[in-house]
Tab-separated table of C-alpha atoms in Angstrom:
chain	number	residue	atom	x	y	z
C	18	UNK	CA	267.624	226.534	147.555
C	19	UNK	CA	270.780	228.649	147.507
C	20	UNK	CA	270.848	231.342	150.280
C	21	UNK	CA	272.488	234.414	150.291
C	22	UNK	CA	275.414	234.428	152.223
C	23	UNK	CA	275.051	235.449	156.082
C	24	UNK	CA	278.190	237.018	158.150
C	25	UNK	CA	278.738	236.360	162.330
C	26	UNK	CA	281.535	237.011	163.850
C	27	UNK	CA	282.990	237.338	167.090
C	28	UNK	CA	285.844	238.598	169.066
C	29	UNK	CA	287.426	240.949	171.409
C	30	UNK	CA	289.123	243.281	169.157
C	31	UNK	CA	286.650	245.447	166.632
C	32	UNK	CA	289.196	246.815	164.410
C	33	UNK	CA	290.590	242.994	163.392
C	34	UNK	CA	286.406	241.853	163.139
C	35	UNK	CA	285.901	244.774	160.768
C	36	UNK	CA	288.981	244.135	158.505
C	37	UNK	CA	288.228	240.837	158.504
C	38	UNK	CA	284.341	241.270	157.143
C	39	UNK	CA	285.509	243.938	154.806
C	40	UNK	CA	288.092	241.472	153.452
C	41	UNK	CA	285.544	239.138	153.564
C	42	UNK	CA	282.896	241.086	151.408
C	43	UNK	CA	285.341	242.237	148.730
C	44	UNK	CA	284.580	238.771	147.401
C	45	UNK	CA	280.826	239.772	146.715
C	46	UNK	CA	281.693	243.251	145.353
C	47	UNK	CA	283.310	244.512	142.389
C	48	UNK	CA	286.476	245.317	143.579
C	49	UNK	CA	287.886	242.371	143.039
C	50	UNK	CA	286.876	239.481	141.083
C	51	UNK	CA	284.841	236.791	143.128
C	52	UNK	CA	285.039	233.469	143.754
C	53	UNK	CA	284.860	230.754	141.252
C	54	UNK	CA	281.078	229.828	140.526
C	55	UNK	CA	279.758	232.884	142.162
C	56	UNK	CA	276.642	234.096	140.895
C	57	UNK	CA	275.326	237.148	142.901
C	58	UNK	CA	271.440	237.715	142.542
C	59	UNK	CA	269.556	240.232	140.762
C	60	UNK	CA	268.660	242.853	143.377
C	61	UNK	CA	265.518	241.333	144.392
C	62	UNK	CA	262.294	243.291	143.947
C	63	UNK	CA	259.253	241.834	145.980
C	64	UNK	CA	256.052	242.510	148.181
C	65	UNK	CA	256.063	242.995	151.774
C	66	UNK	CA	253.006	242.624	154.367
C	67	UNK	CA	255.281	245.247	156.346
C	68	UNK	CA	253.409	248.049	153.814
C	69	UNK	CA	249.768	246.832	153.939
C	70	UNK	CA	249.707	245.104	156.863
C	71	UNK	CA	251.753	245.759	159.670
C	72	UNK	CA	251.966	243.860	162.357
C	73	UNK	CA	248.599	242.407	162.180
C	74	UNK	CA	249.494	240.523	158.589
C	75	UNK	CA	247.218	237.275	158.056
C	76	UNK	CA	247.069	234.957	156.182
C	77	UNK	CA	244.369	237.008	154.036
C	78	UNK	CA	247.039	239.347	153.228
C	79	UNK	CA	249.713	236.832	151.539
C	80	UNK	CA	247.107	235.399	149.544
C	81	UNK	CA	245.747	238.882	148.376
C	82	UNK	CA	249.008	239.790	147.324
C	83	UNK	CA	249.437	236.517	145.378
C	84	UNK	CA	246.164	236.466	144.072
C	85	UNK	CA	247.359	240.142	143.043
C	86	UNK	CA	250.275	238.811	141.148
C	87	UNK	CA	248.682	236.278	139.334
C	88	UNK	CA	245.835	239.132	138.166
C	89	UNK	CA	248.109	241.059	136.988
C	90	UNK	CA	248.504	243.601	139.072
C	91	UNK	CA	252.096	243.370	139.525
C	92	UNK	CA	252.849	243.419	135.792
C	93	UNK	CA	255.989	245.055	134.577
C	94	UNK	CA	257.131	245.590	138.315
C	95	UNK	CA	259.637	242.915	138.249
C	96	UNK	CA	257.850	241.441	141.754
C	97	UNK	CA	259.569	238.384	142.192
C	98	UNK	CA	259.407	238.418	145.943
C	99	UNK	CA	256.792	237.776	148.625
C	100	UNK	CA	257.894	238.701	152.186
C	101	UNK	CA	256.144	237.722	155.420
C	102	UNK	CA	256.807	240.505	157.724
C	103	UNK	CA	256.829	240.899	161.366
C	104	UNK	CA	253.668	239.900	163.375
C	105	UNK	CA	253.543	236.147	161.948
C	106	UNK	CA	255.512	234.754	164.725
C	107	UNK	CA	254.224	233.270	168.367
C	108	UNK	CA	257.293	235.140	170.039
C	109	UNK	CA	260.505	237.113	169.396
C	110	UNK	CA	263.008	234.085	169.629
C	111	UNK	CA	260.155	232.077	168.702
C	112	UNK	CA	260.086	232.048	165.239
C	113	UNK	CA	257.045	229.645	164.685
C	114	UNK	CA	253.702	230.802	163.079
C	115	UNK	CA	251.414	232.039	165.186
C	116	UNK	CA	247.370	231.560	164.674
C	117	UNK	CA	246.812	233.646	162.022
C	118	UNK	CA	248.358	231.248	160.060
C	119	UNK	CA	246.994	227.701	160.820
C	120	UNK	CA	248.855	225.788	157.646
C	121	UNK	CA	252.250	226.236	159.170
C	122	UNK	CA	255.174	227.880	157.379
C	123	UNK	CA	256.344	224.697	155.134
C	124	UNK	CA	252.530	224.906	153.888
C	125	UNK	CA	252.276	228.615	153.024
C	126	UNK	CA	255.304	228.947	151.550
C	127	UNK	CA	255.082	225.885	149.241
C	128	UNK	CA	251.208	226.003	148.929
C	129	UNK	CA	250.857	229.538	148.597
C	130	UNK	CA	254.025	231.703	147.628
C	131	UNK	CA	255.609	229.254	145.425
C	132	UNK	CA	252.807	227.633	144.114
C	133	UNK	CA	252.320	231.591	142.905
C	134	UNK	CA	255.534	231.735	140.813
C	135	UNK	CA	256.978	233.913	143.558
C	136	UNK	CA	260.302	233.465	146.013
C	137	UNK	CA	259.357	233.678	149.879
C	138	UNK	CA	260.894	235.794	152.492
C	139	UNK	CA	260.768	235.756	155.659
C	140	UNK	CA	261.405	239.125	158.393
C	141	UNK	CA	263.070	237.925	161.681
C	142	UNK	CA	265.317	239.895	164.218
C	143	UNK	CA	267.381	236.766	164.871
C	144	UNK	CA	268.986	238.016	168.410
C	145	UNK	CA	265.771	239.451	169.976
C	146	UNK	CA	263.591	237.932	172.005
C	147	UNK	CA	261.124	238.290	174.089
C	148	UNK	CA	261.009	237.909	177.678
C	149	UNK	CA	257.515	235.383	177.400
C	150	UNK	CA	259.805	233.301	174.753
C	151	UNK	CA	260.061	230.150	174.853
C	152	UNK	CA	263.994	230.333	174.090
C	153	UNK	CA	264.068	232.772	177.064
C	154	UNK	CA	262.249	230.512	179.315
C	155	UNK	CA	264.187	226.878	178.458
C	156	UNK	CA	267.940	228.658	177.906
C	157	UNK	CA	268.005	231.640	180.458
C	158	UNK	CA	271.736	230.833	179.676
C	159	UNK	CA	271.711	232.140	175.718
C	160	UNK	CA	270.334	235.973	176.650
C	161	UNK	CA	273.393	238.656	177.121
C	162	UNK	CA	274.236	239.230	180.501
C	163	UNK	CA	274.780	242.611	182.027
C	164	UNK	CA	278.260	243.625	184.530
C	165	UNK	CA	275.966	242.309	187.403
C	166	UNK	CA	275.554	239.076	185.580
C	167	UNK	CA	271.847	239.316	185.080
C	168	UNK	CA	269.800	239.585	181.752
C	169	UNK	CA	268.024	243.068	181.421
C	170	UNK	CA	265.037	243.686	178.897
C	171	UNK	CA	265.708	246.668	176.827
C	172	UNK	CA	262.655	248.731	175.601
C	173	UNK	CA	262.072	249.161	171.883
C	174	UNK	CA	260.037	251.913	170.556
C	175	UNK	CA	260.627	250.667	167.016
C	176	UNK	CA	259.235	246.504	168.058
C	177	UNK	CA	256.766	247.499	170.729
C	178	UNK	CA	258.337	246.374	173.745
C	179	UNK	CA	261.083	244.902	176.242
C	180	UNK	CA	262.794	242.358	175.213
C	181	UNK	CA	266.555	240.710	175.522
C	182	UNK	CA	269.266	239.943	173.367
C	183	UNK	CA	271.106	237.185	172.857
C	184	UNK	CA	274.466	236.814	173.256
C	185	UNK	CA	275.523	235.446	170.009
C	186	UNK	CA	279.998	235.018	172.234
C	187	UNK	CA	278.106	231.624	173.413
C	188	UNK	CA	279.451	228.645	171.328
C	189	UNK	CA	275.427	227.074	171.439
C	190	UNK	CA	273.821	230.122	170.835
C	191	UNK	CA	275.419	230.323	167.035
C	192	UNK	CA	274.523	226.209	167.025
C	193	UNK	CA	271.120	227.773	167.685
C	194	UNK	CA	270.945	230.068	165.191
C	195	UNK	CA	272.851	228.020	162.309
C	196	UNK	CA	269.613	225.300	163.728
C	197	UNK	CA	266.956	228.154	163.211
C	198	UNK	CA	268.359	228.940	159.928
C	199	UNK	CA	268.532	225.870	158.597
C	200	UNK	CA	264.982	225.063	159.761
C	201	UNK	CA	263.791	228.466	157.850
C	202	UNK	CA	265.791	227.661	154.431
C	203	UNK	CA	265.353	223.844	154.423
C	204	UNK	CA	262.511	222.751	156.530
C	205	UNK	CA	260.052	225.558	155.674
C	206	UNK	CA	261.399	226.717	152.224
C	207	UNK	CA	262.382	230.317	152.758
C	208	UNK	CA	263.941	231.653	149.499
């Protein structure tokens, strides 16, 4: 599946980073023409358990909005798009499914959301994680690091807890996210 394009970058001087993404995204704009063969997307319009659902989305919910879909219900809305919000995952950093979903992610996105007619999305905050993680546990080394040298949680009104950050200036940190991308958009089937 082609993926929309994704932008890190890292440095020690913010002015050069900037100039260099906005050089960088002139190529997907319309201020100057873009690269040969590119063919930007339709501005995708799609379903999210986010609205209905929250943070306690299940299973039930993804079909229900398919099941929607395929009633009708969606007609003339241009709903191309189901999106599996936050609350499916075991962890933040660990991006598996959690219970609520017992087929796996490779299952209900090619079972269920494609099977539907529909693209699948998936909601992740790729440099949070939580302190119970798994990734926070096994590579104390990937979370950012404070002047004393120690990881500190930060609270989060918005997610509902502490949790750290990584520290996406570590060489296997970005191996670890290009890996966890990779697994979402090949191994699992993430639109």
């Amino acid at each position: 599946y082609p993926l929309d394009a994704l932008y890190l970058s890292w440095g020690s001087d913010p002015d050069i980073m900037l100039a260099q993404y906005a050089a960088g995204t002139r190529v997907f704009t319309e201020v100057m023409d873009p690269a040969p063969g590119f063919a930007p997307w339709a501005t995708p319009t799609g379903w999210s358990s986010a609205r209905d659902s929250g943070t306690s989305v299940s299973l039930a919910d993804i079909l229900s909005a398919v099941h929607a879909g395929s009633n009708g219900v969606f007609k003339g809305s241009g709903i191309r798009v189901i999106q599996l919000e936050n609350g499916y995952q075991t962890n933040f950093g660990d991006w598996d499914i959690n219970g609520k979903f017992p087929q796996g992610h490779k299952s209900l996105v090619r079972d269920t959301i494609h099977k539907g007619g529909y693209k699948a999305a998936l909601w992740l905050a790729p440099f949070v994680v939580s302190p119970q993680s798994r990734v926070a546990r096994e590579h104390p080394e990937y979370l950012l690091k404070g002047v004393d040298g120690k990881a500190h949680a930060m609270n989060s009104a918005t997610l509902g807890g502490s949790y750290y950050c990584l520290d996406i200036s570590l060489p296997e940190v970005r191996d670890w996210l290009k890996s966890l991308f990779r697994k979402i958009s090949v191994e699992w089937g993430y639109d």
